[in-house]
Amino acid sequence: MSNRAALLPILSLCEITRSFPGVKALAGVNLELHPGEVHALMGENGAGKSTLMRVIGGILPPDSGSMTLRGQPYRPRSPRDSKAAGIAFIQQELTLVAELSVAENLQLGRMPHRLGWVDRRELKRRAQAALDFLEIELPLDQPARTLNVGQGQMLEIARALQDQADVLIMDEPTAALSQKEAEHLFSAIRRLRAQGSAIIYISHRMEEVYDLSDRLSVLRDGATTGTWAMSQITPQQVVAQMVGRELEDSQPGPRPEAGPAVLEVKGLTRHPLVKDVSFQVKAGEVVGLAGLVGAGRTEIARLIAGADPLQAGQIQINGKAVRLASPAGAIAHGVGLVPEDRKHQGLVLGMSVQDNVSFAVLKSLAQLGWLSPQKCAGLADRYIQEMRIRTPSRQQAVGTLSGGNQQKVVMGKWLARDCKLLILDEPTRGVDVGAKAEIYRLIEEQVAAGKAVLLISSELPELLRLSTRVLVISAGRLVAEYSREEATPEKILASALAGLA
Ligand SMILES: Nc1ncnc2c1ncn2[C@@H]1O[C@H](COP(=O)(O)OP(=O)(O)OP(=O)(O)O)[C@@H](O)[C@H]1O
Ligand SMILES: [Mg+2]
């Protein structure tokens, strides 16, 4: 640290502010970034992290305050300016062009030309080099829409890393990554740091922040509360800085006796991702699906929620065989899916918080003629309060909320609806520590009321904390089952890997 501390900061921010109608998103940010450091930025959902990144990246001008880059005043007017100044960033939401190929997405805005034509060979060579740097493989000629969320995120990262930037800003890059993908990213980050790049790393995952970072700054309500070397601050102190109070560890609530099976699947099959999977979820149970990303868990969820057709097998709800031809059909049977890709499947971004929460209940209630505006408003206010959704009002368009707050609206929307079986695919992705505890509490409230929950989470501590039973899926098959008492991370991982052999 000593030789590093002697260096001048490459980027300094002084009293940066920025407001939106009804929200002071940034209220005085001070930050010094040194070359060769990974500088973590943590804060609650809506604290202003992504807004700050957009200011540094030239997407949003600040209202006041100043920035200095390599000792010179820095006032970017567009992302092009920031790029020319050697700043690259990876945004929280994916910005890929669905119909372009992986290679074209990687080279977007820098297509190699020869004699006026796009040089396809050179295009592929450069795209391959970008993937090699991250030590990952993706199909260069496939359109980006065929990638899963994790692969899309890796593509986005590979694109930003090719710029060889002096300053690199990453906004929750691992939110959609598997453990293995995340490790590729971490080793790339360490190489970039060794080359002298400065990295701002935004994340809600305490473990990886401690693993990766040299220093940490905390944002609370749009202002920095301080900067620490990682060795100077404990995770509990970080949380206290973020929320402005001590937070108790949330303990698992008591579980009711399991009731009759709400869901039973037999021989569930859809090639090549799901092979002959059978299990039950009983009333009052949270059944966790563990496995590596790509193991087939999301696909199993989609089959049960009617989003994809079965090739073989049977689904029973409350003991009766059903054919679920569409998500609407599944909902009619009381099966709700909170999808992993909230931006495309979970929300109508142009609509208000209230309308999004009411949306799921609208149909059933309106027919009965008692969905009054007051009821909708009351429902929205209840979830805004319980899940601490940060929004100026229930009328705010969901698209303007921070990423984590959008995720909370998705959850609220599905909890508001009376489902017998809730399928939750990564329910706390991008959600801060305080709100995570709230979501756990709401899930436990559901099962205490006799609902059944099928849970997918790539965060093992979360899966173990919530599940009554854990099923391990590997290469599309159910390979092991553990009770709450038996389940450990080691056993789960061993089963997941053994299933690949
Ligand atoms: N375009 C916009 N219009 C209105 N309000 C906005 C806009 N962009 C951001 N905000 C508000 O600014 C605040 C900060 O949002 P920001 O996205 O920076 O939070 P964040 O710290 O990145 O949160 P998360 O951890 O959930 O990603 C939030 O209250 C958000 O609703
Ligand atoms: Mg954000």
XYZ file of N, CA and C and ligand atoms in Angstrom, residues 18-26 42-54 60 92-93 171-172 202-204 219 222 342 390-392 396-408 430-432, ligand 1:
187
model
N -26.183 15.514 -7.958
C -27.061 15.340 -9.117
C -28.474 15.003 -8.624
N -29.460 15.736 -9.108
C -30.853 15.485 -8.711
C -31.693 15.045 -9.888
N -32.747 14.307 -9.580
C -33.832 14.020 -10.516
C -35.094 14.570 -9.875
N -36.169 14.708 -10.661
C -37.387 15.233 -10.043
C -37.755 14.419 -8.801
N -37.784 15.083 -7.660
C -38.190 14.405 -6.433
C -37.099 13.610 -5.731
N -35.908 13.495 -6.318
C -34.841 12.684 -5.718
C -33.501 13.400 -5.816
N -32.807 13.493 -4.695
C -31.424 13.953 -4.763
C -30.560 12.701 -4.810
N -30.237 12.244 -6.022
C -29.553 10.954 -6.165
C -28.116 11.045 -5.662
N -27.439 12.161 -5.931
C -26.079 12.374 -5.433
C -26.074 13.674 -4.645
N -19.816 0.504 -2.092
C -20.993 -0.199 -1.584
C -22.019 0.805 -1.081
N -23.259 0.370 -1.032
C -24.330 1.228 -0.555
C -25.655 0.558 -0.809
N -26.685 0.982 -0.075
C -28.000 0.377 -0.228
C -28.558 0.602 -1.636
N -29.607 -0.145 -1.962
C -30.294 0.069 -3.239
C -30.807 1.499 -3.278
N -30.447 2.214 -4.356
C -30.897 3.595 -4.482
C -29.962 4.591 -3.827
N -28.809 4.139 -3.320
C -27.878 5.051 -2.661
C -27.206 5.998 -3.650
N -27.199 5.624 -4.939
C -26.630 6.521 -5.951
C -25.423 5.966 -6.686
N -25.117 4.675 -6.508
C -23.910 4.104 -7.104
C -23.928 4.166 -8.634
N -25.030 3.694 -9.223
C -25.096 3.684 -10.689
C -25.141 5.105 -11.239
N -25.815 5.993 -10.520
C -25.863 7.392 -10.963
C -24.448 7.974 -10.983
N -23.669 7.669 -9.955
C -22.295 8.164 -9.902
C -21.486 7.644 -11.085
N -21.707 6.378 -11.396
C -20.978 5.815 -12.521
C -21.355 6.507 -13.828
N -22.634 6.838 -13.951
C -23.063 7.511 -15.171
C -22.470 8.915 -15.263
N -24.376 11.314 -17.716
C -25.157 12.333 -17.003
C -24.218 13.447 -16.577
N -24.824 -1.865 -15.173
C -25.591 -2.832 -14.397
C -26.549 -3.624 -15.301
N -27.194 -2.929 -16.231
C -28.125 -3.601 -17.129
C -27.412 -3.867 -18.447
N -20.260 -2.092 -12.556
C -21.470 -1.954 -11.748
C -22.115 -3.322 -11.588
N -21.933 -3.957 -10.440
C -22.464 -5.287 -10.144
C -22.205 -6.283 -11.266
N -18.437 -2.013 -7.971
C -19.706 -1.877 -7.254
C -20.304 -3.259 -7.056
N -20.654 -3.599 -5.816
C -21.203 -4.925 -5.558
C -21.973 -4.932 -4.248
N -22.956 -5.836 -4.152
C -23.656 -6.045 -2.886
C -23.116 -7.270 -2.161
N -21.411 4.681 0.055
C -22.356 5.752 -0.298
C -23.618 5.546 0.524
N -26.708 9.122 -1.254
C -26.067 9.974 -2.248
C -24.795 10.654 -1.807
N -35.297 -9.737 -14.778
C -36.408 -8.861 -14.422
C -36.703 -7.844 -15.507
N -37.168 2.291 -2.586
C -36.845 3.713 -2.583
C -37.405 4.388 -3.828
N -38.468 5.150 -3.664
C -39.114 5.824 -4.787
C -39.798 7.082 -4.251
N -39.802 8.167 -5.056
C -40.461 9.378 -4.568
C -41.949 9.151 -4.300
N -44.256 6.753 -9.482
C -43.001 6.837 -10.221
C -42.878 5.693 -11.235
N -42.371 6.019 -12.452
C -42.155 4.966 -13.440
C -41.063 4.024 -12.938
N -41.340 2.720 -13.015
C -40.412 1.721 -12.482
C -39.037 1.802 -13.141
N -39.028 2.173 -14.425
C -37.759 2.244 -15.160
C -36.765 3.230 -14.569
N -37.235 4.195 -13.779
C -36.293 5.163 -13.202
C -35.763 4.716 -11.847
N -36.286 3.622 -11.300
C -35.775 3.154 -10.008
C -34.412 2.501 -10.184
N -33.655 2.437 -9.087
C -32.370 1.750 -9.138
C -32.617 0.260 -9.351
N -31.561 -0.438 -9.824
C -31.699 -1.851 -10.175
C -32.276 -2.700 -9.050
N -31.747 -2.535 -7.852
C -32.202 -3.340 -6.728
C -33.636 -3.033 -6.356
N -34.041 -1.787 -6.510
C -35.417 -1.412 -6.189
C -36.397 -1.963 -7.230
N -35.943 -2.077 -8.472
C -36.789 -2.725 -9.486
C -37.034 -4.186 -9.095
N -35.966 -4.829 -8.616
C -36.109 -6.232 -8.225
C -37.116 -6.379 -7.085
N -37.114 -5.401 -6.183
C -38.070 -5.462 -5.074
C -39.504 -5.314 -5.587
N -28.955 -8.532 -6.903
C -28.785 -7.080 -6.916
C -29.457 -6.357 -5.763
N -29.925 -7.116 -4.758
C -30.643 -6.493 -3.649
C -29.688 -6.311 -2.462
N -29.770 -5.167 -1.757
C -28.825 -4.902 -0.678
C -29.142 -5.723 0.573
N -33.448 8.771 -14.684
C -33.896 8.872 -13.421
N -35.039 9.525 -13.135
C -35.491 9.627 -11.868
N -34.861 9.103 -10.804
C -33.708 8.440 -11.019
C -33.173 8.280 -12.335
N -32.026 7.573 -12.237
C -31.854 7.293 -10.933
N -32.860 7.827 -10.194
C -33.002 7.738 -8.726
O -31.755 8.055 -8.142
C -31.530 7.263 -6.967
C -30.204 6.551 -7.075
O -30.294 5.501 -8.023
P -29.076 4.596 -8.452
O -29.505 3.787 -9.614
O -27.855 5.420 -8.617
O -28.910 3.655 -7.152
P -27.881 2.458 -6.893
O -27.062 2.836 -5.717
O -27.158 2.124 -8.128
O -28.865 1.295 -6.433
P -28.841 -0.330 -6.761
O -27.991 -0.945 -5.711
O -30.275 -0.726 -6.553
O -28.389 -0.527 -8.141
C -32.727 6.335 -6.853
O -33.632 6.886 -5.925
C -33.323 6.326 -8.253
O -34.709 6.093 -8.195
